[in-house]
Tab-separated table of C-alpha atoms (C1' of nucleotides) in Angstrom:
chain	number	residue	atom	x	y	z
G	13	VAL	CA	1.047	-41.066	-49.796
G	14	ARG	CA	0.078	-44.664	-50.284
G	15	ALA	CA	2.544	-44.989	-53.119
G	16	ALA	CA	5.174	-43.263	-50.997
G	17	LEU	CA	4.585	-45.754	-48.198
G	18	VAL	CA	5.049	-48.680	-50.544
G	19	ASP	CA	8.169	-47.084	-51.985
G	20	ALA	CA	9.597	-46.577	-48.534
G	21	GLY	CA	8.761	-50.160	-47.699
G	22	LEU	CA	10.532	-51.288	-50.823
G	23	GLU	CA	13.567	-49.306	-49.810
G	24	LEU	CA	13.562	-50.884	-46.376
G	25	ALA	CA	13.143	-54.344	-47.847
G	26	ARG	CA	16.047	-53.688	-50.197
G	27	ASP	CA	18.444	-53.883	-47.299
G	28	GLY	CA	16.968	-56.064	-44.637
G	29	GLY	CA	14.265	-58.127	-46.256
G	30	PRO	CA	10.688	-58.444	-45.045
G	31	ASP	CA	11.492	-58.110	-41.355
G	32	ALA	CA	12.947	-54.692	-42.014
G	33	VAL	CA	9.641	-53.429	-43.327
G	34	VAL	CA	8.478	-51.957	-40.063
G	35	LEU	CA	5.328	-49.923	-40.137
G	36	ARG	CA	6.636	-47.129	-37.941
G	37	GLU	CA	9.867	-46.829	-39.903
G	38	VAL	CA	7.978	-46.737	-43.179
G	39	THR	CA	5.852	-43.827	-42.028
G	40	ARG	CA	8.927	-42.165	-40.567
G	41	ARG	CA	10.588	-42.224	-43.974
G	42	VAL	CA	7.577	-40.716	-45.643
G	43	GLY	CA	7.549	-38.027	-42.981
G	44	VAL	CA	4.157	-38.870	-41.664
G	45	VAL	CA	2.781	-39.957	-38.331
G	46	PRO	CA	2.596	-43.755	-37.803
G	47	ASN	CA	-1.144	-44.182	-37.734
G	48	THR	CA	-1.470	-42.523	-41.115
G	49	ALA	CA	-0.604	-45.900	-42.565
G	50	TYR	CA	-3.978	-47.120	-41.349
G	51	ARG	CA	-5.686	-44.768	-43.783
G	52	HIS	CA	-4.230	-46.835	-46.616
G	53	PHE	CA	-3.739	-50.306	-45.191
G	54	ALA	CA	-5.818	-52.385	-42.844
G	55	ASP	CA	-2.766	-53.339	-40.837
G	56	ARG	CA	0.903	-54.162	-41.135
G	57	ALA	CA	0.200	-57.389	-43.009
G	58	ALA	CA	-1.649	-55.473	-45.713
G	59	LEU	CA	1.217	-53.045	-46.090
G	60	LEU	CA	3.614	-55.957	-46.304
G	61	ALA	CA	1.540	-57.586	-49.016
G	62	ALA	CA	1.632	-54.393	-51.061
G	63	VAL	CA	5.393	-54.154	-50.706
G	64	ARG	CA	5.771	-57.786	-51.671
G	65	GLU	CA	3.751	-57.126	-54.771
G	66	ALA	CA	5.993	-54.210	-55.641
G	67	ALA	CA	9.118	-56.307	-55.133
G	68	LEU	CA	7.716	-58.955	-57.415
G	69	GLY	CA	7.016	-56.229	-59.928
G	70	GLN	CA	10.662	-55.224	-59.901
G	71	LEU	CA	11.696	-58.735	-60.789
G	72	ALA	CA	9.030	-58.961	-63.463
G	73	GLN	CA	10.244	-55.733	-64.987
G	74	ARG	CA	13.795	-56.991	-65.186
G	75	MET	CA	12.596	-60.108	-66.888
G	76	ALA	CA	10.612	-58.070	-69.376
G	77	GLU	CA	13.691	-55.990	-70.188
G	78	ALA	CA	15.795	-59.118	-70.589
G	79	MET	CA	13.235	-60.567	-72.976
G	80	ALA	CA	13.243	-57.383	-75.019
G	81	ARG	CA	17.018	-57.508	-75.296
G	82	VAL	CA	17.098	-60.955	-76.869
G	83	ARG	CA	17.857	-60.769	-80.564
G	84	ALA	CA	18.030	-63.897	-82.669
G	85	ARG	CA	17.593	-64.940	-86.282
G	86	THR	CA	15.522	-68.062	-85.912
G	87	PRO	CA	12.605	-68.654	-83.539
G	88	ALA	CA	14.384	-71.737	-82.214
G	89	ARG	CA	17.477	-69.828	-81.288
G	90	ARG	CA	15.428	-67.050	-79.803
G	91	ALA	CA	13.476	-69.441	-77.607
G	92	LEU	CA	16.667	-70.950	-76.298
G	93	LEU	CA	18.290	-67.594	-75.646
G	94	ARG	CA	15.207	-66.387	-73.849
G	95	MET	CA	15.195	-69.387	-71.601
G	96	GLY	CA	18.776	-68.754	-70.610
G	97	ALA	CA	18.231	-65.034	-70.207
G	98	LEU	CA	15.326	-65.639	-67.870
G	99	GLY	CA	17.401	-67.850	-65.625
G	100	ARG	CA	20.269	-65.417	-65.556
G	101	THR	CA	18.008	-62.481	-64.832
G	102	TYR	CA	16.386	-64.347	-61.973
G	103	LEU	CA	19.718	-65.264	-60.428
G	104	ASP	CA	21.089	-61.789	-60.974
G	105	PHE	CA	18.144	-60.340	-59.158
G	106	ALA	CA	18.620	-62.703	-56.220
G	107	ARG	CA	22.308	-61.871	-56.049
G	108	THR	CA	22.202	-58.114	-56.490
G	109	GLU	CA	18.961	-57.480	-54.626
G	110	PRO	CA	18.812	-60.127	-51.929
G	111	GLY	CA	16.454	-58.099	-49.768
G	112	LEU	CA	13.951	-57.543	-52.549
G	113	PHE	CA	14.267	-61.152	-53.608
G	114	GLU	CA	13.406	-62.315	-50.119
G	115	MET	CA	10.592	-59.811	-49.953
G	116	ALA	CA	9.152	-60.897	-53.292
G	117	PHE	CA	8.844	-64.491	-52.141
G	118	ALA	CA	8.052	-63.961	-48.509
G	119	ALA	CA	4.969	-65.659	-47.176
G	120	THR	CA	2.428	-62.997	-46.354
G	121	ASP	CA	-0.706	-63.534	-44.373
G	122	HIS	CA	-2.819	-61.749	-46.925
G	123	LEU	CA	-3.465	-64.164	-49.707
G	124	ALA	CA	-1.944	-63.108	-52.958
G	125	PRO	CA	-4.153	-61.307	-55.469
G	126	THR	CA	-3.453	-64.107	-57.897
G	127	ALA	CA	-7.180	-64.365	-58.489
G	128	GLY	CA	-7.268	-61.219	-60.586
G	129	GLY	CA	-5.740	-62.973	-63.550
G	130	ALA	CA	-5.452	-59.975	-65.793
G	131	GLY	CA	-2.709	-58.254	-63.828
G	132	GLU	CA	0.777	-57.490	-64.980
G	133	PRO	CA	2.825	-60.474	-66.071
G	134	ARG	CA	4.471	-62.502	-63.338
G	135	PRO	CA	7.839	-64.220	-63.501
G	136	LEU	CA	6.184	-67.533	-64.191
G	137	ASP	CA	4.427	-66.112	-67.238
G	138	TYR	CA	7.746	-65.464	-68.903
G	139	VAL	CA	8.907	-69.002	-68.272
G	140	ASN	CA	5.696	-70.295	-69.762
G	141	ALA	CA	6.136	-68.128	-72.830
G	142	ALA	CA	9.704	-69.299	-73.291
G	143	LEU	CA	8.707	-72.939	-72.956
G	144	ASP	CA	5.919	-72.500	-75.478
G	145	GLY	CA	8.498	-70.968	-77.762
G	146	LEU	CA	10.653	-74.056	-77.412
G	147	VAL	CA	7.727	-76.280	-78.297
G	148	ASP	CA	6.772	-74.151	-81.274
G	149	ALA	CA	10.337	-74.280	-82.522
G	150	GLY	CA	10.304	-78.034	-82.300
G	151	LEU	CA	13.031	-78.153	-79.684
G	152	LEU	CA	10.818	-79.579	-76.980
G	153	ALA	CA	8.436	-82.500	-77.342
G	154	PRO	CA	4.892	-81.259	-76.744
G	155	GLU	CA	4.093	-84.151	-74.440
G	156	ARG	CA	6.791	-83.019	-72.056
G	157	ARG	CA	5.452	-79.486	-71.934
G	158	PRO	CA	2.598	-79.675	-69.392
G	159	ASN	CA	3.574	-78.105	-66.083
G	160	LEU	CA	7.208	-78.160	-67.057
G	161	GLN	CA	7.508	-74.558	-65.876
G	162	TYR	CA	7.371	-75.676	-62.269
G	163	PRO	CA	10.415	-77.932	-62.097
G	164	ILE	CA	12.354	-75.326	-64.009
G	165	TRP	CA	11.268	-72.520	-61.762
G	166	ALA	CA	12.027	-74.702	-58.760
G	167	THR	CA	15.544	-75.405	-59.945
G	168	VAL	CA	16.416	-71.794	-60.576
G	169	HIS	CA	14.708	-70.614	-57.440
G	170	GLY	CA	16.382	-73.345	-55.441
G	171	VAL	CA	19.882	-72.426	-56.444
G	172	ALA	CA	19.124	-68.783	-55.710
G	173	VAL	CA	17.923	-69.665	-52.221
G	174	LEU	CA	20.754	-72.059	-51.462
G	175	LEU	CA	23.337	-69.499	-52.515
G	176	ARG	CA	21.889	-67.101	-50.007
G	177	GLY	CA	21.594	-69.805	-47.357
G	178	PRO	CA	23.708	-72.884	-46.746
G	179	LEU	CA	26.011	-72.135	-49.672
G	180	ARG	CA	26.479	-68.487	-48.845
G	181	THR	CA	30.056	-69.124	-47.769
G	182	LEU	CA	31.073	-70.162	-51.273
G	183	SER	CA	33.420	-67.864	-53.117
G	184	ASP	CA	31.957	-65.581	-55.766
G	185	ARG	CA	33.709	-67.664	-58.369
G	186	ASP	CA	32.106	-70.858	-57.135
G	187	LYS	CA	28.733	-69.182	-56.912
G	188	SER	CA	28.873	-68.004	-60.496
G	189	GLN	CA	30.019	-71.392	-61.628
G	190	LEU	CA	27.213	-73.074	-59.743
G	191	GLU	CA	24.682	-70.750	-61.314
G	192	ALA	CA	25.996	-71.517	-64.776
G	193	GLN	CA	26.093	-75.217	-64.068
G	194	THR	CA	22.527	-75.192	-62.850
G	195	LEU	CA	21.284	-73.408	-65.935
G	196	ALA	CA	23.185	-75.931	-68.038
G	197	PHE	CA	21.541	-78.691	-66.014
G	198	ILE	CA	18.145	-77.331	-66.971
G	199	GLU	CA	19.046	-76.920	-70.597
G	200	ALA	CA	20.420	-80.443	-70.692
G	201	SER	CA	17.188	-81.882	-69.411
G	202	LEU	CA	15.125	-79.819	-71.854
G	203	THR	CA	16.857	-80.939	-75.018
D	4	VAL	CA	19.773	-77.354	-19.189
D	5	ARG	CA	21.556	-76.434	-22.360
D	6	ALA	CA	20.099	-79.463	-24.103
D	7	ALA	CA	16.681	-78.588	-22.686
D	8	LEU	CA	16.969	-75.079	-24.091
D	9	VAL	CA	17.777	-76.386	-27.531
D	10	ASP	CA	14.913	-78.870	-27.313
D	11	ALA	CA	12.506	-76.134	-26.329
D	12	GLY	CA	13.808	-74.038	-29.187
D	13	LEU	CA	13.219	-76.912	-31.548
D	14	GLU	CA	9.682	-77.244	-30.289
D	15	LEU	CA	9.054	-73.549	-30.842
D	16	ALA	CA	10.561	-73.698	-34.307
D	17	ARG	CA	8.339	-76.664	-35.131
D	18	ASP	CA	5.333	-74.405	-35.199
D	19	GLY	CA	6.420	-70.946	-36.099
D	20	GLY	CA	9.834	-71.213	-37.685
D	21	PRO	CA	12.923	-69.275	-36.665
D	22	ASP	CA	11.082	-66.147	-35.604
D	23	ALA	CA	9.202	-68.158	-33.013
D	24	VAL	CA	12.416	-69.109	-31.283
D	25	VAL	CA	12.299	-66.342	-28.747
D	26	LEU	CA	14.867	-66.434	-26.007
D	27	ARG	CA	12.454	-65.597	-23.217
D	28	GLU	CA	9.913	-68.145	-24.363
D	29	VAL	CA	12.579	-70.804	-24.629
D	30	THR	CA	13.658	-70.273	-21.032
D	31	ARG	CA	10.027	-70.086	-19.965
D	32	ARG	CA	9.431	-73.561	-21.387
D	33	VAL	CA	12.424	-74.958	-19.613
D	34	GLY	CA	11.166	-73.397	-16.407
D	35	VAL	CA	14.144	-71.205	-15.880
D	36	VAL	CA	14.721	-67.495	-15.613
D	37	PRO	CA	15.514	-65.735	-18.934
D	38	ASN	CA	19.089	-64.760	-18.274
D	39	THR	CA	20.012	-68.358	-17.529
D	40	ALA	CA	20.300	-68.778	-21.281
D	41	TYR	CA	23.370	-66.596	-21.172
D	42	ARG	CA	25.175	-69.256	-19.155
D	43	HIS	CA	25.010	-71.480	-22.201
D	44	PHE	CA	24.865	-69.146	-25.177
D	45	ALA	CA	26.589	-65.878	-25.912
D	46	ASP	CA	23.354	-64.336	-27.119
D	47	ARG	CA	20.164	-65.090	-28.980
D	48	ALA	CA	21.993	-65.636	-32.250
D	49	ALA	CA	24.091	-68.371	-30.689
D	50	LEU	CA	21.009	-70.089	-29.337
D	51	LEU	CA	19.416	-69.831	-32.739
D	52	ALA	CA	22.440	-71.379	-34.397
D	53	ALA	CA	22.269	-74.325	-32.020
D	54	VAL	CA	18.589	-74.827	-32.745
D	55	ARG	CA	19.229	-74.606	-36.468
D	56	GLU	CA	21.854	-77.288	-36.119
D	57	ALA	CA	19.399	-79.497	-34.285
D	58	ALA	CA	16.747	-78.973	-36.943
D	59	LEU	CA	19.225	-79.924	-39.619
D	60	GLY	CA	20.039	-82.998	-37.579
D	61	GLN	CA	16.395	-84.040	-37.636
D	62	LEU	CA	16.379	-83.914	-41.416
D	63	ALA	CA	19.678	-85.773	-41.614
D	64	GLN	CA	18.306	-88.481	-39.367
D	65	ARG	CA	15.277	-88.967	-41.563
D	66	MET	CA	17.491	-89.276	-44.573
D	67	ALA	CA	19.636	-91.840	-42.813
D	68	GLU	CA	16.550	-93.877	-41.956
D	69	ALA	CA	15.308	-93.657	-45.518
D	70	MET	CA	18.663	-94.874	-46.801
D	71	ALA	CA	18.584	-97.800	-44.422
D	72	ARG	CA	15.142	-98.782	-45.651
D	73	VAL	CA	16.179	-99.116	-49.279
D	74	ARG	CA	16.467	-102.742	-50.304
D	75	ALA	CA	17.487	-103.733	-53.813
D	76	ARG	CA	19.108	-106.629	-55.613
D	77	THR	CA	21.574	-104.843	-57.821
D	78	PRO	CA	23.789	-101.873	-56.936
D	79	ALA	CA	22.375	-99.997	-59.915
D	80	ARG	CA	18.826	-100.371	-58.741
D	81	ARG	CA	19.789	-99.510	-55.204
D	82	ALA	CA	21.508	-96.313	-56.316
D	83	LEU	CA	18.419	-95.255	-58.231
D	84	LEU	CA	16.047	-96.069	-55.405
D	85	ARG	CA	18.224	-94.179	-52.954
D	86	MET	CA	18.209	-91.121	-55.131
D	87	GLY	CA	14.444	-91.133	-55.242
D	88	ALA	CA	14.096	-91.877	-51.557
D	89	LEU	CA	16.308	-88.922	-50.690
D	90	GLY	CA	14.192	-86.551	-52.701
D	91	ARG	CA	10.988	-87.852	-51.232
D	92	THR	CA	12.319	-87.690	-47.696
D	93	TYR	CA	13.424	-84.123	-48.209
D	94	LEU	CA	10.057	-83.048	-49.563
D	95	ASP	CA	8.226	-84.969	-46.872
D	96	PHE	CA	10.197	-83.176	-44.240
D	97	ALA	CA	9.418	-79.800	-45.777
D	98	ARG	CA	5.731	-80.642	-45.985
D	99	THR	CA	5.200	-82.262	-42.590
D	100	GLU	CA	7.600	-80.088	-40.624
D	101	PRO	CA	7.523	-76.696	-42.299
D	102	GLY	CA	8.737	-74.908	-39.189
D	103	LEU	CA	11.743	-77.150	-38.737
D	104	PHE	CA	12.468	-77.004	-42.443
D	105	GLU	CA	12.544	-73.252	-42.337
D	106	MET	CA	14.645	-73.338	-39.213
D	107	ALA	CA	17.138	-75.776	-40.702
D	108	PHE	CA	17.832	-73.473	-43.628
D	109	ALA	CA	17.476	-70.138	-41.953
D	110	ALA	CA	20.357	-67.744	-42.315
D	111	THR	CA	21.967	-67.331	-38.937
D	112	ASP	CA	24.470	-64.678	-38.048
D	113	HIS	CA	26.786	-67.194	-36.484
D	114	LEU	CA	28.665	-68.860	-39.288
D	115	ALA	CA	27.899	-72.521	-39.592
D	116	PRO	CA	30.326	-74.963	-38.005
D	117	THR	CA	30.902	-76.439	-41.436
D	118	ALA	CA	34.613	-76.153	-40.827
D	119	GLY	CA	34.663	-79.111	-38.455
D	120	GLY	CA	34.400	-81.579	-41.284
D	121	ALA	CA	34.151	-84.694	-39.199
D	122	GLY	CA	30.674	-83.996	-37.854
D	123	GLU	CA	27.551	-86.014	-38.407
D	124	PRO	CA	26.536	-86.460	-42.021
D	125	ARG	CA	24.645	-83.584	-43.597
D	126	PRO	CA	21.871	-83.846	-46.159
D	127	LEU	CA	24.263	-83.071	-48.957
D	128	ASP	CA	26.474	-86.008	-47.965
D	129	TYR	CA	23.674	-88.417	-48.722
D	130	VAL	CA	23.116	-86.915	-52.134
D	131	ASN	CA	26.817	-87.225	-52.865
D	132	ALA	CA	26.818	-90.852	-51.802
D	133	ALA	CA	23.816	-91.621	-53.977
D	134	LEU	CA	25.398	-89.917	-56.975
D	135	ASP	CA	28.615	-91.828	-56.476
D	136	GLY	CA	26.519	-94.952	-56.389
D	137	LEU	CA	25.026	-94.059	-59.743
D	138	VAL	CA	28.460	-93.555	-61.223
D	139	ASP	CA	29.745	-96.821	-59.791
D	140	ALA	CA	26.748	-98.632	-61.215
D	141	GLY	CA	27.483	-97.180	-64.632
D	142	LEU	CA	24.226	-95.262	-64.779
D	143	LEU	CA	25.861	-91.867	-64.769
D	144	ALA	CA	28.789	-90.773	-66.906
D	145	PRO	CA	31.710	-89.927	-64.608
D	146	GLU	CA	32.407	-86.686	-66.442
D	147	ARG	CA	28.973	-85.388	-65.508
D	148	ARG	CA	29.485	-86.187	-61.840
D	149	PRO	CA	31.510	-83.193	-60.550
D	150	ASN	CA	29.366	-80.839	-58.483
D	151	LEU	CA	26.227	-82.465	-59.799
D	152	GLN	CA	24.907	-82.598	-56.246
D	153	TYR	CA	24.260	-78.884	-56.267
D	154	PRO	CA	21.804	-78.595	-59.154
D	155	ILE	CA	19.981	-81.601	-57.782
D	156	TRP	CA	19.827	-80.222	-54.286
D	157	ALA	CA	18.719	-76.891	-55.713
D	158	THR	CA	15.880	-78.459	-57.637
D	159	VAL	CA	14.507	-80.411	-54.713
D	160	HIS	CA	15.008	-77.540	-52.320
D	161	GLY	CA	13.447	-75.142	-54.761
D	162	VAL	CA	10.251	-77.077	-55.150
D	163	ALA	CA	10.020	-77.431	-51.386
D	164	VAL	CA	10.370	-73.696	-50.949
D	165	LEU	CA	7.977	-72.769	-53.727
D	166	LEU	CA	5.325	-75.104	-52.370
D	167	ARG	CA	5.510	-73.262	-49.082
D	168	GLY	CA	5.604	-69.879	-50.780
D	169	PRO	CA	4.053	-68.739	-54.056
D	170	LEU	CA	2.551	-72.144	-54.773
D	171	ARG	CA	1.139	-72.674	-51.314
D	172	THR	CA	-2.373	-72.200	-52.594
D	173	LEU	CA	-2.155	-75.290	-54.780
D	174	SER	CA	-4.322	-78.224	-53.797
D	175	ASP	CA	-2.677	-81.119	-51.981
D	176	ARG	CA	-3.179	-83.192	-55.080
D	177	ASP	CA	-1.385	-80.681	-57.259
D	178	LYS	CA	1.378	-80.350	-54.731
D	179	SER	CA	2.009	-84.064	-54.636
D	180	GLN	CA	1.930	-84.246	-58.389
D	181	LEU	CA	4.388	-81.384	-58.674
D	182	GLU	CA	6.721	-83.085	-56.236
D	183	ALA	CA	6.589	-86.301	-58.235
D	184	GLN	CA	7.053	-84.461	-61.489
D	185	THR	CA	10.066	-82.624	-60.156
D	186	LEU	CA	11.721	-85.814	-58.986
D	187	ALA	CA	11.030	-87.303	-62.407
D	188	PHE	CA	12.578	-84.210	-63.958
D	189	ILE	CA	15.763	-84.856	-62.010
D	190	GLU	CA	15.841	-88.518	-62.850
D	191	ALA	CA	15.276	-87.714	-66.510
D	192	SER	CA	18.239	-85.405	-66.596
D	193	LEU	CA	20.443	-87.925	-64.800
D	194	THR	CA	19.943	-90.806	-67.153
I	6	DT	C1'	-21.596	-16.258	-56.047
I	7	DG	C1'	-21.975	-17.700	-51.481
I	8	DT	C1'	-22.930	-20.648	-47.603
I	9	DA	C1'	-23.555	-25.225	-45.056
I	10	DC	C1'	-22.079	-29.527	-44.823
I	11	DA	C1'	-19.891	-34.121	-45.628
I	12	DT	C1'	-15.672	-36.467	-46.538
I	13	DC	C1'	-11.457	-38.057	-45.302
I	14	DA	C1'	-6.134	-37.716	-45.207
I	15	DG	C1'	-3.179	-36.692	-41.721
I	16	DT	C1'	-2.316	-35.320	-36.401
I	17	DG	C1'	-1.037	-35.841	-31.480
I	18	DA	C1'	-0.847	-38.559	-27.718
I	19	DA	C1'	-1.043	-42.584	-25.557
I	20	DC	C1'	-1.705	-47.820	-24.622
I	21	DG	C1'	0.215	-52.320	-23.491
I	22	DC	C1'	3.425	-55.585	-24.852
I	23	DG	C1'	7.275	-58.575	-25.049
I	24	DC	C1'	11.608	-58.418	-26.291
I	25	DG	C1'	17.088	-58.989	-25.535
I	26	DT	C1'	20.288	-57.916	-22.286
I	27	DT	C1'	22.756	-56.444	-17.880
I	28	DC	C1'	23.515	-56.246	-12.925
I	29	DA	C1'	24.691	-57.951	-8.466
I	30	DC	C1'	23.228	-61.923	-5.991
I	31	DT	C1'	22.731	-66.902	-3.940
I	32	DG	C1'	23.635	-71.330	-3.009
I	33	DA	C1'	25.014	-75.886	-4.202
I	34	DT	C1'	29.065	-78.659	-5.719
I	35	DG	C1'	33.627	-79.950	-5.788
I	36	DT	C1'	38.591	-79.332	-4.571
I	37	DA	C1'	42.905	-78.238	-1.614
I	38	DC	C1'	44.933	-78.480	2.510
E	5	DT	C1'	37.556	-86.036	8.965
E	6	DG	C1'	36.952	-81.254	8.811
E	7	DT	C1'	37.428	-76.585	7.237
E	8	DA	C1'	38.250	-72.716	3.721
E	9	DC	C1'	37.716	-71.514	-0.642
E	10	DA	C1'	36.837	-71.338	-5.745
E	11	DT	C1'	33.604	-72.363	-9.313
E	12	DC	C1'	29.608	-71.606	-11.672
E	13	DA	C1'	24.537	-72.721	-12.864
E	14	DG	C1'	20.586	-70.431	-11.840
E	15	DT	C1'	18.013	-66.132	-9.431
E	16	DG	C1'	15.563	-61.664	-8.979
E	17	DA	C1'	14.915	-57.334	-10.531
E	18	DA	C1'	15.327	-54.001	-13.633
E	19	DC	C1'	16.741	-51.313	-18.045
E	20	DG	C1'	15.552	-49.212	-22.439
E	21	DC	C1'	13.586	-50.069	-26.682
E	22	DG	C1'	10.616	-50.078	-30.555
E	23	DC	C1'	6.844	-52.122	-31.918
E	24	DG	C1'	1.595	-52.346	-33.749
E	25	DT	C1'	-2.517	-50.336	-32.802
E	26	DT	C1'	-6.368	-47.247	-30.976
E	27	DC	C1'	-8.496	-42.875	-29.708
E	28	DA	C1'	-10.516	-38.431	-30.458
E	29	DC	C1'	-9.020	-34.592	-33.081
E	30	DT	C1'	-8.133	-30.970	-37.031
E	31	DG	C1'	-8.311	-28.895	-41.167
E	32	DA	C1'	-8.309	-28.836	-46.075
E	33	DT	C1'	-11.066	-30.226	-50.202
E	34	DG	C1'	-15.044	-30.871	-52.731
E	35	DT	C1'	-20.154	-30.975	-53.291
E	36	DA	C1'	-25.248	-29.526	-52.838
E	37	DC	C1'	-28.275	-26.056	-52.661
DNA sequence: TGTACATCAGTGAACGCGCGTTCACTGATGTAC
DNA sequence: TGTACATCAGTGAACGCGCGTTCACTGATGTAC
């Protein structure tokens, strides 16, 4: 039932974002009485944290698939392609699953279980791996590497957020172009 | 009274973000009966849109002040300093006024009055002006200029959002360093 | 093999709450004659 | 100068709603002897 509750929450978040993940509605979808949720979660915030984790997992899975799809002869080329694929996957996710995207990055009261360490890979892990690949291939100076994942993440995340916010009135064409331009902006500053 | 309602809304948004801007609480603060709000706004969404506008105005004002403070001998140096000052002002605003920051960029149902055109300057206008300054000073190739404001805005906005979201557990030191690094990342890709 | 008991996931009913919104109203302000 | 009237910002009371959460409970499942 716990898994069913999280799934239902994910479904609610899919269209409506975090605010749509309402405890009573979640239990309703599972076909269970509201207070049943308290068997599995301390309170609504705990349920929300679990759903957020699941949403993040969806994004992580897409990134993993995208990484697996990259085929390239040389390590250098592969590192570059991976970098681009990561950005595109991230932006695709934000565009096609806006509710889950919002859910994945919503601020939850419960502090994230980041402490664990040995969990499933997170989006940032893939960026780190791709950057290390660039360094190994000699495309990126090692001294520029430290913490470089953050500005890159910020840039991609930022364009995703802006396109859903102040720039949401742009045409689809302009949005796609802006996404491409932003990824090019990152690539330009990497090489 | 209308202005008082918006002010009260701004105050509520300051600590608590958009969700804290509750129609009844807003009227309560003004010392007026709840339905009075409907004399001035069609519904809650309209009130929220007005408050969002005001929050955006606060940010715009800070940027204007920051621009006025920049003193430099040469146009080239001034353009560079302005660019940096804009980024720092933006991140300062996000850090010191998280509620207003969230409010300013919240998605509101009412479509933004962007159509007007001749309104007060918006954050993006300052970035455009600074970029034009860089081009005029010969620091930026004109062919790179078109739409360059968007990736830059995205990067700064992205780091602001991440620092309030997934990276909120970072130490203040790390946060400041990440902000600085991100601004350096932008500057590096501009020159 | 059979009985007594603990565990615990899910039930049924209810709570208090604050919300956005609607209604018919009052009473001050300004305008027309 | 005085009277009749329209305007309209704010009032008072109420509505229905759905929420998160708590309580004492039932009844199936598994374990100990």
